[in-house]
Amino acid sequence: MPTRSAKLSEWLPYWLESIIKPRRRRTTYAKYETHIRLYLVPMLGSKRLESLSVADVRRFLGRLEQQTAAATAKESHRVLRTALTAACREELVMRNVATLVEPPSAEARDLSPWSLDETLSFLTAARKDPLYAAFVLAIALGFRRGEIVGLRRGNVVLDKREIRVRTQRQRVRGEAYEDDPKGRRRKQTLPLPALCVAPLRWERLRQAAQREAAGDQWEDTGYVFTTRTGRPIEPRNLYRSFTRVAATAGLRVIRLHGVRHGCAALLTVAGVPPRVVVEVLGHSRIAVTAFRPGVIAPVGVGSGCQRPPALIGWGSLCWWARTVSNRRHLLCKSSALPLSYAPVDEGTGYMAPGACRQSVRGGLTGDSPTPETVAVRIVRVGPRCLP
C-alpha cells in the first residue's frame, strides 16, 4: 500500500491494479493503462503525491497537448483526476490538484450520420451480404458492434417479435471475451420492427445451410452471426464488411457506431418521441440522446418529398417500443393508420402498385419477403403514401 510520500509512478500502477481492474470494464482498464504507461508515468512519475502541485499538472497538460492532441491531453487529465480522487479517499492527499486545473478544450468529433437516402442506398447494396441482418439491426435499432456479434439465438424470439441483448462480445489486446452490455441494454426486451424480422429469418436459414455443409467441423456456439464453421465473427470483421459495402455503394465511409447516431436522427426526424428513442437506444438518460452534437441531422428523402414523417415509417417503432419495468406501451397516437413495408419503385421512390405488403400490425399478409425485397422503405398505408 503506497504512503503519502509515494511517487505517482508507484501510486498509479497500484490504483490501476487494485481499484480499477476489479471494478471497471476491460476496455476502461486498457484505456487507463495506456495513458498511465505512455504519458502520466513518464512525465509525472517522479512527483510525489504530497508535493504534486497545480502548476505541475498545468505544465504537464500543456506539454502533452503540444506533443499529441487536445483530446489526448483531456483524457489524461481525466485519468489523473480519477486517480487522485481515489488517493483522497485513501487519505494520502488532502486535496485533488487535478480538479483545480481546467482541462484542454477538444473539438467535438464530427458525427455526421448518413441521411435517409444514404441509409437506403446502403441497405440496397448490402442485400446479398452475409451480414445483411446485422446491418439492419444496427440501422433500425442502433445496436452497437459488440451487441451485434454477441447476440445469441435464444435472445431473438421471432414469433413474438422480441429481441434481448444480454451480452456483448469484445476483443481487447488480442483477447476475445464476453461482457455485460452498456447502459440499460441488459434490462431491455425490445420489440422487433417488421424491417428486421425477414432478414433474421433468412439468417437462420443461411446458418442452417452452413451447419449442414460444415458437418463435423461445425461448432454450435449459439450466436446469431457466425462464420462458416459456427464460430462467432470478429468485431473488426463486422466493421470491415460494413466499410466494404459502403465503399461499393459509393457512400462516404463512416464508423459503424455512426449508424447508431443515424438511427437516433432517423427516429427523431420521423417524429418518434425522445423518451421512446432513449428506450430504443438503451441510453441511461435522455440527455445522452438529445444533446449529442451531429445526431439531429438533416434527413433527406428526395426532392419530391416534403414531409418525411408522413412517408417514412421508422416511426413505427413508436407503436412498439416499451419499457421492461412496467410493460406499458409507449404509443405515438398521431395516426390510427396501420403501417406496412413493401418494395419501392426505384424511379419514383414510392411503393410499386400491386406490391405485396407486410403489415406491422395484425399479422403478415401477402407473400413472405425474400432477402432481395427486405431493404425497402417503410410506408404508411393511406392517401399520404401517394405521390
mmCIF file of C-alpha atoms in Angstrom:
data_model
loop_
_atom_site.group_PDB
_atom_site.id
_atom_site.type_symbol
_atom_site.label_atom_id
_atom_site.label_comp_id
_atom_site.label_asym_id
_atom_site.label_seq_id
_atom_site.Cartn_x
_atom_site.Cartn_y
_atom_site.Cartn_z
ATOM 1 C CA MET A 1 0.000 0.000 0.000
ATOM 2 C CA PRO A 2 1.583 3.334 -1.054
ATOM 3 C CA THR A 3 2.086 6.054 1.563
ATOM 4 C CA ARG A 4 1.835 9.844 1.383
ATOM 5 C CA SER A 5 5.449 10.045 0.317
ATOM 6 C CA ALA A 6 4.874 7.629 -2.558
ATOM 7 C CA LYS A 7 5.587 8.791 -6.074
ATOM 8 C CA LEU A 8 2.998 8.837 -8.825
ATOM 9 C CA SER A 9 4.966 6.065 -10.525
ATOM 10 C CA GLU A 10 4.076 3.911 -7.506
ATOM 11 C CA TRP A 11 0.520 5.044 -6.829
ATOM 12 C CA LEU A 12 -0.826 4.960 -10.398
ATOM 13 C CA PRO A 13 0.010 1.256 -11.086
ATOM 14 C CA TYR A 14 -1.319 0.312 -7.637
ATOM 15 C CA TRP A 15 -4.563 2.233 -8.250
ATOM 16 C CA LEU A 16 -4.916 0.645 -11.675
ATOM 17 C CA GLU A 17 -4.482 -2.938 -10.483
ATOM 18 C CA SER A 18 -6.197 -2.735 -7.083
ATOM 19 C CA ILE A 19 -9.123 -0.392 -7.751
ATOM 20 C CA ILE A 20 -9.801 -0.084 -11.475
ATOM 21 C CA LYS A 21 -9.212 -3.650 -12.669
ATOM 22 C CA PRO A 22 -11.641 -5.377 -10.270
ATOM 23 C CA ARG A 23 -14.447 -2.833 -10.715
ATOM 24 C CA ARG A 24 -14.344 -1.474 -14.250
ATOM 25 C CA ARG A 25 -14.694 -2.944 -17.713
ATOM 26 C CA ARG A 26 -11.674 -4.315 -19.521
ATOM 27 C CA THR A 27 -11.906 -1.599 -22.142
ATOM 28 C CA THR A 28 -11.756 1.070 -19.416
ATOM 29 C CA TYR A 29 -8.815 -0.652 -17.773
ATOM 30 C CA ALA A 30 -6.963 -0.877 -21.104
ATOM 31 C CA LYS A 31 -7.554 2.819 -21.829
ATOM 32 C CA TYR A 32 -6.392 3.918 -18.377
ATOM 33 C CA GLU A 33 -3.329 1.673 -18.583
ATOM 34 C CA THR A 34 -2.354 3.199 -21.915
ATOM 35 C CA HIS A 35 -2.481 6.764 -20.591
ATOM 36 C CA ILE A 36 -0.574 5.818 -17.436
ATOM 37 C CA ARG A 37 2.133 3.929 -19.335
ATOM 38 C CA LEU A 38 2.628 6.406 -22.175
ATOM 39 C CA TYR A 39 2.038 9.812 -20.585
ATOM 40 C CA LEU A 40 1.439 10.024 -16.842
ATOM 41 C CA VAL A 41 4.308 7.921 -15.509
ATOM 42 C CA PRO A 42 6.960 9.168 -17.996
ATOM 43 C CA MET A 43 6.055 12.853 -17.466
ATOM 44 C CA LEU A 44 4.811 12.971 -13.858
ATOM 45 C CA GLY A 45 6.046 9.726 -12.330
ATOM 46 C CA SER A 46 8.895 11.336 -10.372
ATOM 47 C CA LYS A 47 6.489 13.637 -8.480
ATOM 48 C CA ARG A 48 5.382 12.622 -5.008
ATOM 49 C CA LEU A 49 1.692 12.593 -4.140
ATOM 50 C CA GLU A 50 2.079 15.133 -1.332
ATOM 51 C CA SER A 51 4.213 17.511 -3.423
ATOM 52 C CA LEU A 52 2.252 17.448 -6.684
ATOM 53 C CA SER A 53 1.082 20.993 -7.382
ATOM 54 C CA VAL A 54 -1.393 22.734 -9.657
ATOM 55 C CA ALA A 55 1.488 24.156 -11.675
ATOM 56 C CA ASP A 56 2.887 20.657 -12.252
ATOM 57 C CA VAL A 57 -0.413 19.450 -13.666
ATOM 58 C CA ARG A 58 -0.834 22.550 -15.822
ATOM 59 C CA ARG A 59 2.668 22.188 -17.302
ATOM 60 C CA PHE A 60 2.071 18.501 -17.926
ATOM 61 C CA LEU A 61 -1.145 19.160 -19.848
ATOM 62 C CA GLY A 62 0.494 21.906 -21.895
ATOM 63 C CA ARG A 63 3.399 19.687 -22.919
ATOM 64 C CA LEU A 64 1.159 16.741 -23.683
ATOM 65 C CA GLU A 65 -1.171 18.840 -25.823
ATOM 66 C CA GLN A 66 1.805 20.051 -27.870
ATOM 67 C CA GLN A 67 3.158 16.525 -28.330
ATOM 68 C CA THR A 68 -0.131 14.750 -29.080
ATOM 69 C CA ALA A 69 -3.557 16.389 -29.283
ATOM 70 C CA ALA A 70 -6.001 18.252 -27.086
ATOM 71 C CA ALA A 71 -8.285 15.218 -26.863
ATOM 72 C CA THR A 72 -5.427 13.043 -25.593
ATOM 73 C CA ALA A 73 -4.409 15.629 -23.008
ATOM 74 C CA LYS A 74 -8.024 15.960 -21.875
ATOM 75 C CA GLU A 75 -8.352 12.193 -21.405
ATOM 76 C CA SER A 76 -5.058 12.009 -19.484
ATOM 77 C CA HIS A 77 -6.310 14.798 -17.245
ATOM 78 C CA ARG A 78 -9.448 12.760 -16.542
ATOM 79 C CA VAL A 79 -7.388 9.664 -15.666
ATOM 80 C CA LEU A 80 -5.139 11.685 -13.341
ATOM 81 C CA ARG A 81 -8.121 13.358 -11.685
ATOM 82 C CA THR A 82 -9.785 9.982 -11.059
ATOM 83 C CA ALA A 83 -6.581 8.524 -9.631
ATOM 84 C CA LEU A 84 -6.076 11.480 -7.294
ATOM 85 C CA THR A 85 -9.708 11.259 -6.166
ATOM 86 C CA ALA A 86 -9.003 7.686 -5.084
ATOM 87 C CA ALA A 87 -5.873 8.929 -3.281
ATOM 88 C CA CYS A 88 -8.037 11.431 -1.393
ATOM 89 C CA ARG A 89 -10.338 8.627 -0.288
ATOM 90 C CA GLU A 90 -7.308 6.709 0.960
ATOM 91 C CA GLU A 91 -6.255 9.856 2.873
ATOM 92 C CA LEU A 92 -2.951 10.009 1.033
ATOM 93 C CA VAL A 93 -3.515 13.606 -0.113
ATOM 94 C CA MET A 94 -5.635 16.387 1.316
ATOM 95 C CA ARG A 95 -6.874 17.804 -1.990
ATOM 96 C CA ASN A 96 -7.119 16.826 -5.631
ATOM 97 C CA VAL A 97 -4.957 19.323 -7.519
ATOM 98 C CA ALA A 98 -6.144 17.982 -10.887
ATOM 99 C CA THR A 99 -9.635 19.340 -10.233
ATOM 100 C CA LEU A 100 -8.146 22.838 -9.904
ATOM 101 C CA VAL A 101 -6.729 22.735 -13.432
ATOM 102 C CA GLU A 102 -9.044 23.291 -16.380
ATOM 103 C CA PRO A 103 -8.627 20.529 -18.968
ATOM 104 C CA PRO A 104 -7.803 21.364 -22.603
ATOM 105 C CA SER A 105 -10.704 22.103 -24.912
ATOM 106 C CA ALA A 106 -11.020 19.421 -27.562
ATOM 107 C CA GLU A 107 -13.135 19.826 -30.659
ATOM 108 C CA ALA A 108 -16.202 17.619 -30.714
ATOM 109 C CA ARG A 109 -15.976 14.717 -33.122
ATOM 110 C CA ASP A 110 -17.972 15.177 -36.302
ATOM 111 C CA LEU A 111 -20.737 12.582 -36.036
ATOM 112 C CA SER A 112 -22.497 13.456 -39.348
ATOM 113 C CA PRO A 113 -24.656 10.336 -39.765
ATOM 114 C CA TRP A 114 -25.981 9.171 -43.099
ATOM 115 C CA SER A 115 -29.105 10.766 -44.484
ATOM 116 C CA LEU A 116 -32.139 8.612 -45.147
ATOM 117 C CA ASP A 117 -31.300 8.312 -48.853
ATOM 118 C CA GLU A 118 -27.753 7.227 -47.998
ATOM 119 C CA THR A 119 -29.067 4.704 -45.488
ATOM 120 C CA LEU A 120 -31.461 3.202 -48.031
ATOM 121 C CA SER A 121 -28.696 3.075 -50.638
ATOM 122 C CA PHE A 122 -26.517 1.167 -48.200
ATOM 123 C CA LEU A 123 -29.296 -1.336 -47.411
ATOM 124 C CA THR A 124 -29.865 -1.881 -51.126
ATOM 125 C CA ALA A 125 -26.164 -2.556 -51.694
ATOM 126 C CA ALA A 126 -25.947 -4.874 -48.669
ATOM 127 C CA ARG A 127 -28.888 -7.134 -49.536
ATOM 128 C CA LYS A 128 -26.725 -10.069 -50.644
ATOM 129 C CA ASP A 129 -24.044 -9.610 -47.990
ATOM 130 C CA PRO A 130 -23.841 -12.440 -45.403
ATOM 131 C CA LEU A 131 -24.033 -9.846 -42.610
ATOM 132 C CA TYR A 132 -27.047 -8.037 -44.032
ATOM 133 C CA ALA A 133 -29.218 -8.843 -40.998
ATOM 134 C CA ALA A 134 -26.523 -7.414 -38.710
ATOM 135 C CA PHE A 135 -26.533 -4.148 -40.650
ATOM 136 C CA VAL A 136 -30.329 -3.951 -40.432
ATOM 137 C CA LEU A 137 -30.175 -4.303 -36.636
ATOM 138 C CA ALA A 138 -27.570 -1.546 -36.446
ATOM 139 C CA ILE A 139 -29.690 0.795 -38.567
ATOM 140 C CA ALA A 140 -33.170 0.037 -37.225
ATOM 141 C CA LEU A 141 -32.359 -0.424 -33.515
ATOM 142 C CA GLY A 142 -28.988 1.266 -33.113
ATOM 143 C CA PHE A 143 -27.193 -1.844 -31.870
ATOM 144 C CA ARG A 144 -23.512 -1.438 -31.051
ATOM 145 C CA ARG A 145 -20.889 -3.595 -32.725
ATOM 146 C CA GLY A 146 -20.270 -5.716 -29.633
ATOM 147 C CA GLU A 147 -24.011 -6.192 -29.104
ATOM 148 C CA ILE A 148 -24.440 -7.464 -32.664
ATOM 149 C CA VAL A 149 -21.604 -10.004 -32.626
ATOM 150 C CA GLY A 150 -22.550 -11.088 -29.091
ATOM 151 C CA LEU A 151 -26.233 -11.634 -29.899
ATOM 152 C CA ARG A 152 -27.386 -15.185 -29.163
ATOM 153 C CA ARG A 153 -30.161 -17.142 -30.835
ATOM 154 C CA GLY A 154 -32.014 -17.647 -27.567
ATOM 155 C CA ASN A 155 -32.433 -13.900 -27.181
ATOM 156 C CA VAL A 156 -34.204 -13.464 -30.534
ATOM 157 C CA VAL A 157 -37.860 -14.562 -30.439
ATOM 158 C CA LEU A 158 -39.179 -14.067 -33.950
ATOM 159 C CA ASP A 159 -42.662 -15.436 -33.229
ATOM 160 C CA LYS A 160 -43.200 -12.771 -30.562
ATOM 161 C CA ARG A 161 -41.073 -10.229 -32.417
ATOM 162 C CA GLU A 162 -38.869 -9.580 -29.418
ATOM 163 C CA ILE A 163 -35.124 -9.219 -29.061
ATOM 164 C CA ARG A 164 -32.958 -9.035 -25.965
ATOM 165 C CA VAL A 165 -29.322 -8.027 -25.589
ATOM 166 C CA ARG A 166 -27.771 -9.771 -22.614
ATOM 167 C CA THR A 167 -24.103 -9.903 -23.642
ATOM 168 C CA GLN A 168 -21.672 -8.090 -25.875
ATOM 169 C CA ARG A 169 -18.509 -9.533 -27.376
ATOM 170 C CA GLN A 170 -15.290 -7.544 -27.322
ATOM 171 C CA ARG A 171 -11.642 -8.059 -28.187
ATOM 172 C CA VAL A 172 -9.087 -6.154 -26.128
ATOM 173 C CA ARG A 173 -5.378 -6.615 -26.738
ATOM 174 C CA GLY A 174 -5.842 -9.809 -28.663
ATOM 175 C CA GLU A 175 -8.198 -11.467 -26.175
ATOM 176 C CA ALA A 176 -11.843 -12.062 -27.068
ATOM 177 C CA TYR A 177 -14.318 -12.097 -24.194
ATOM 178 C CA GLU A 178 -17.965 -11.516 -23.304
ATOM 179 C CA ASP A 179 -19.150 -8.673 -21.126
ATOM 180 C CA ASP A 180 -22.406 -7.114 -19.985
ATOM 181 C CA PRO A 181 -23.883 -4.574 -22.411
ATOM 182 C CA LYS A 182 -23.643 -0.904 -21.661
ATOM 183 C CA GLY A 183 -26.386 1.275 -20.186
ATOM 184 C CA ARG A 184 -29.887 -0.174 -19.966
ATOM 185 C CA ARG A 185 -29.391 -2.847 -22.619
ATOM 186 C CA ARG A 186 -29.032 -5.662 -20.085
ATOM 187 C CA LYS A 187 -32.538 -4.943 -18.757
ATOM 188 C CA GLN A 188 -34.309 -4.402 -22.066
ATOM 189 C CA THR A 189 -36.639 -6.525 -24.128
ATOM 190 C CA LEU A 190 -37.065 -4.620 -27.371
ATOM 191 C CA PRO A 191 -39.750 -5.193 -29.991
ATOM 192 C CA LEU A 192 -38.504 -6.188 -33.431
ATOM 193 C CA PRO A 193 -39.616 -3.830 -36.199
ATOM 194 C CA ALA A 194 -41.006 -5.594 -39.236
ATOM 195 C CA LEU A 195 -37.943 -4.456 -41.161
ATOM 196 C CA CYS A 196 -35.772 -6.790 -39.044
ATOM 197 C CA VAL A 197 -37.886 -9.949 -38.995
ATOM 198 C CA ALA A 198 -37.319 -11.212 -42.547
ATOM 199 C CA PRO A 199 -33.518 -10.675 -42.510
ATOM 200 C CA LEU A 200 -33.229 -12.582 -39.232
ATOM 201 C CA ARG A 201 -35.316 -15.459 -40.583
ATOM 202 C CA TRP A 202 -33.109 -15.524 -43.653
ATOM 203 C CA GLU A 203 -30.013 -15.549 -41.430
ATOM 204 C CA ARG A 204 -31.329 -18.609 -39.570
ATOM 205 C CA LEU A 205 -31.866 -20.432 -42.857
ATOM 206 C CA ARG A 206 -28.399 -19.463 -44.044
ATOM 207 C CA GLN A 207 -26.844 -20.663 -40.786
ATOM 208 C CA ALA A 208 -28.708 -23.978 -41.017
ATOM 209 C CA ALA A 209 -27.302 -24.499 -44.525
ATOM 210 C CA GLN A 210 -23.800 -23.701 -43.279
ATOM 211 C CA ARG A 211 -24.214 -26.146 -40.391
ATOM 212 C CA GLU A 212 -25.156 -28.909 -42.798
ATOM 213 C CA ALA A 213 -22.255 -28.087 -45.123
ATOM 214 C CA ALA A 214 -19.690 -27.921 -42.288
ATOM 215 C CA GLY A 215 -20.634 -31.305 -40.852
ATOM 216 C CA ASP A 216 -18.347 -32.357 -38.007
ATOM 217 C CA GLN A 217 -16.400 -29.102 -38.227
ATOM 218 C CA TRP A 218 -19.393 -27.081 -37.038
ATOM 219 C CA GLU A 219 -19.129 -25.553 -33.554
ATOM 220 C CA ASP A 220 -22.501 -24.768 -32.003
ATOM 221 C CA THR A 221 -21.680 -21.549 -30.140
ATOM 222 C CA GLY A 222 -25.250 -20.251 -30.034
ATOM 223 C CA TYR A 223 -24.525 -16.927 -31.712
ATOM 224 C CA VAL A 224 -26.832 -15.409 -34.306
ATOM 225 C CA PHE A 225 -23.981 -14.304 -36.565
ATOM 226 C CA THR A 226 -21.238 -16.861 -37.096
ATOM 227 C CA THR A 227 -18.541 -17.932 -39.525
ATOM 228 C CA ARG A 228 -18.871 -20.912 -41.855
ATOM 229 C CA THR A 229 -17.850 -23.237 -39.026
ATOM 230 C CA GLY A 230 -20.122 -21.741 -36.359
ATOM 231 C CA ARG A 231 -17.543 -19.636 -34.560
ATOM 232 C CA PRO A 232 -18.511 -16.064 -33.588
ATOM 233 C CA ILE A 233 -17.455 -13.416 -36.038
ATOM 234 C CA GLU A 234 -14.770 -10.944 -35.080
ATOM 235 C CA PRO A 235 -15.961 -7.423 -34.206
ATOM 236 C CA ARG A 236 -13.360 -5.969 -36.560
ATOM 237 C CA ASN A 237 -14.574 -8.149 -39.440
ATOM 238 C CA LEU A 238 -18.082 -6.749 -38.999
ATOM 239 C CA TYR A 239 -16.685 -3.253 -39.413
ATOM 240 C CA ARG A 240 -14.607 -4.323 -42.422
ATOM 241 C CA SER A 241 -17.693 -5.716 -44.149
ATOM 242 C CA PHE A 242 -19.583 -2.542 -43.312
ATOM 243 C CA THR A 243 -16.958 -0.253 -44.851
ATOM 244 C CA ARG A 244 -16.595 -2.514 -47.892
ATOM 245 C CA VAL A 245 -20.328 -2.374 -48.654
ATOM 246 C CA ALA A 246 -20.397 1.396 -48.104
ATOM 247 C CA ALA A 247 -17.464 1.911 -50.476
ATOM 248 C CA THR A 248 -19.063 -0.369 -53.082
ATOM 249 C CA ALA A 249 -22.260 1.694 -52.902
ATOM 250 C CA GLY A 250 -20.274 4.909 -53.418
ATOM 251 C CA LEU A 251 -21.167 6.253 -49.965
ATOM 252 C CA ARG A 252 -18.941 8.171 -47.624
ATOM 253 C CA VAL A 253 -17.437 5.724 -45.167
ATOM 254 C CA ILE A 254 -18.423 6.374 -41.562
ATOM 255 C CA ARG A 255 -17.823 4.476 -38.359
ATOM 256 C CA LEU A 256 -20.193 1.627 -37.633
ATOM 257 C CA HIS A 257 -21.052 3.444 -34.405
ATOM 258 C CA GLY A 258 -22.097 6.370 -36.614
ATOM 259 C CA VAL A 259 -25.022 4.249 -37.802
ATOM 260 C CA ARG A 260 -26.223 4.270 -34.195
ATOM 261 C CA HIS A 261 -26.254 8.064 -34.250
ATOM 262 C CA GLY A 262 -28.023 7.878 -37.604
ATOM 263 C CA CYS A 263 -30.695 5.685 -36.035
ATOM 264 C CA ALA A 264 -31.324 8.380 -33.434
ATOM 265 C CA ALA A 265 -31.534 11.020 -36.159
ATOM 266 C CA LEU A 266 -33.943 8.988 -38.290
ATOM 267 C CA LEU A 267 -36.199 8.236 -35.345
ATOM 268 C CA THR A 268 -36.217 11.901 -34.330
ATOM 269 C CA VAL A 269 -36.985 13.198 -37.817
ATOM 270 C CA ALA A 270 -39.725 10.570 -38.169
ATOM 271 C CA GLY A 271 -41.436 12.106 -35.141
ATOM 272 C CA VAL A 272 -40.633 9.435 -32.568
ATOM 273 C CA PRO A 273 -40.871 10.917 -29.048
ATOM 274 C CA PRO A 274 -37.481 11.413 -27.340
ATOM 275 C CA ARG A 275 -38.466 9.088 -24.490
ATOM 276 C CA VAL A 276 -39.002 6.262 -26.989
ATOM 277 C CA VAL A 277 -35.688 6.995 -28.740
ATOM 278 C CA VAL A 278 -33.961 6.659 -25.367
ATOM 279 C CA GLU A 279 -35.624 3.271 -24.824
ATOM 280 C CA VAL A 280 -34.647 2.010 -28.286
ATOM 281 C CA LEU A 281 -31.003 3.082 -27.995
ATOM 282 C CA GLY A 282 -30.678 1.911 -24.398
ATOM 283 C CA HIS A 283 -29.313 5.189 -23.060
ATOM 284 C CA SER A 284 -29.445 5.749 -19.331
ATOM 285 C CA ARG A 285 -30.585 9.374 -19.574
ATOM 286 C CA ILE A 286 -32.487 11.361 -22.165
ATOM 287 C CA ALA A 287 -29.725 13.996 -22.187
ATOM 288 C CA VAL A 288 -27.306 11.443 -23.629
ATOM 289 C CA THR A 289 -29.549 11.082 -26.674
ATOM 290 C CA ALA A 290 -30.896 14.588 -27.096
ATOM 291 C CA PHE A 291 -27.726 16.618 -26.776
ATOM 292 C CA ARG A 292 -25.167 14.708 -28.803
ATOM 293 C CA PRO A 293 -23.714 17.022 -31.486
ATOM 294 C CA GLY A 294 -24.466 15.912 -35.011
ATOM 295 C CA VAL A 295 -27.189 13.438 -34.098
ATOM 296 C CA ILE A 296 -30.082 15.658 -35.109
ATOM 297 C CA ALA A 297 -29.054 15.885 -38.749
ATOM 298 C CA PRO A 298 -30.998 16.737 -41.900
ATOM 299 C CA VAL A 299 -32.539 13.606 -43.337
ATOM 300 C CA GLY A 300 -33.497 13.875 -46.999
ATOM 301 C CA VAL A 301 -35.772 11.552 -48.904
ATOM 302 C CA GLY A 302 -35.587 13.157 -52.314
ATOM 303 C CA SER A 303 -36.586 16.415 -53.925
ATOM 304 C CA GLY A 304 -40.193 15.380 -54.449
ATOM 305 C CA CYS A 305 -40.954 14.753 -50.789
ATOM 306 C CA GLN A 306 -41.704 17.494 -48.285
ATOM 307 C CA ARG A 307 -42.898 15.530 -45.270
ATOM 308 C CA PRO A 308 -40.535 12.690 -44.333
ATOM 309 C CA PRO A 309 -42.580 11.601 -41.262
ATOM 310 C CA ALA A 310 -45.661 11.040 -43.443
ATOM 311 C CA LEU A 311 -43.797 8.763 -45.850
ATOM 312 C CA ILE A 312 -41.182 7.038 -43.776
ATOM 313 C CA GLY A 313 -42.246 4.517 -41.176
ATOM 314 C CA TRP A 314 -39.237 4.500 -38.937
ATOM 315 C CA GLY A 315 -41.849 5.972 -36.643
ATOM 316 C CA SER A 316 -43.405 2.515 -36.454
ATOM 317 C CA LEU A 317 -41.097 1.938 -33.506
ATOM 318 C CA CYS A 318 -43.317 4.361 -31.567
ATOM 319 C CA TRP A 319 -46.059 1.784 -31.572
ATOM 320 C CA TRP A 320 -43.827 -1.000 -30.401
ATOM 321 C CA ALA A 321 -41.157 0.449 -28.111
ATOM 322 C CA ARG A 322 -41.955 -0.353 -24.496
ATOM 323 C CA THR A 323 -40.325 -0.387 -21.128
ATOM 324 C CA VAL A 324 -39.454 -3.607 -19.362
ATOM 325 C CA SER A 325 -40.170 -2.400 -15.849
ATOM 326 C CA ASN A 326 -43.919 -1.919 -16.245
ATOM 327 C CA ARG A 327 -44.537 -3.468 -19.699
ATOM 328 C CA ARG A 328 -46.588 -0.475 -20.757
ATOM 329 C CA HIS A 329 -46.625 0.538 -24.401
ATOM 330 C CA LEU A 330 -45.256 3.956 -25.280
ATOM 331 C CA LEU A 331 -47.657 4.798 -28.067
ATOM 332 C CA CYS A 332 -47.435 7.536 -30.642
ATOM 333 C CA LYS A 333 -51.082 8.327 -31.319
ATOM 334 C CA SER A 334 -50.542 10.732 -34.216
ATOM 335 C CA SER A 335 -52.207 8.344 -36.654
ATOM 336 C CA ALA A 336 -54.509 5.331 -36.480
ATOM 337 C CA LEU A 337 -53.455 4.076 -39.912
ATOM 338 C CA PRO A 338 -51.618 0.739 -39.998
ATOM 339 C CA LEU A 339 -48.022 0.555 -41.137
ATOM 340 C CA SER A 340 -46.573 -1.799 -43.706
ATOM 341 C CA TYR A 341 -43.427 -2.272 -45.680
ATOM 342 C CA ALA A 342 -43.244 -3.167 -49.332
ATOM 343 C CA PRO A 343 -40.881 -2.928 -52.316
ATOM 344 C CA VAL A 344 -40.427 0.596 -53.599
ATOM 345 C CA ASP A 345 -40.192 1.660 -57.201
ATOM 346 C CA GLU A 346 -36.635 2.942 -57.698
ATOM 347 C CA GLY A 347 -37.763 5.591 -60.152
ATOM 348 C CA THR A 348 -40.481 7.278 -58.129
ATOM 349 C CA GLY A 349 -39.409 6.345 -54.617
ATOM 350 C CA TYR A 350 -42.943 5.160 -53.779
ATOM 351 C CA MET A 351 -44.428 1.717 -53.257
ATOM 352 C CA ALA A 352 -44.964 -0.035 -56.549
ATOM 353 C CA PRO A 353 -48.629 -0.700 -57.463
ATOM 354 C CA GLY A 354 -49.706 -4.211 -56.539
ATOM 355 C CA ALA A 355 -46.626 -4.870 -54.441
ATOM 356 C CA CYS A 356 -47.024 -7.276 -51.551
ATOM 357 C CA ARG A 357 -47.312 -5.688 -48.117
ATOM 358 C CA GLN A 358 -46.198 -6.929 -44.746
ATOM 359 C CA SER A 359 -48.427 -5.461 -42.061
ATOM 360 C CA VAL A 360 -46.703 -4.314 -38.908
ATOM 361 C CA ARG A 361 -49.944 -4.746 -37.004
ATOM 362 C CA GLY A 362 -52.442 -7.522 -37.465
ATOM 363 C CA GLY A 363 -50.057 -10.239 -38.652
ATOM 364 C CA LEU A 364 -48.488 -10.947 -42.047
ATOM 365 C CA THR A 365 -50.340 -10.631 -45.324
ATOM 366 C CA GLY A 366 -49.267 -11.409 -48.850
ATOM 367 C CA ASP A 367 -46.174 -13.308 -49.874
ATOM 368 C CA SER A 368 -43.270 -13.674 -47.478
ATOM 369 C CA PRO A 369 -40.419 -11.274 -48.238
ATOM 370 C CA THR A 370 -37.113 -12.542 -49.611
ATOM 371 C CA PRO A 371 -33.637 -11.169 -48.906
ATOM 372 C CA GLU A 372 -33.901 -9.238 -52.184
ATOM 373 C CA THR A 373 -37.042 -7.371 -51.029
ATOM 374 C CA VAL A 374 -36.190 -6.734 -47.401
ATOM 375 C CA ALA A 375 -34.229 -3.471 -47.716
ATOM 376 C CA VAL A 376 -37.271 -1.367 -48.507
ATOM 377 C CA ARG A 377 -38.855 1.803 -47.317
ATOM 378 C CA ILE A 378 -41.471 1.751 -44.613
ATOM 379 C CA VAL A 379 -44.594 3.422 -45.986
ATOM 380 C CA ARG A 380 -47.822 4.453 -44.319
ATOM 381 C CA VAL A 381 -50.916 2.847 -45.779
ATOM 382 C CA GLY A 382 -53.296 5.548 -46.831
ATOM 383 C CA PRO A 383 -53.626 8.541 -49.158
ATOM 384 C CA ARG A 384 -50.459 10.160 -47.885
ATOM 385 C CA CYS A 385 -48.260 7.457 -49.420
ATOM 386 C CA LEU A 386 -49.354 8.503 -52.917
ATOM 387 C CA PRO A 387 -47.277 10.958 -54.988
#
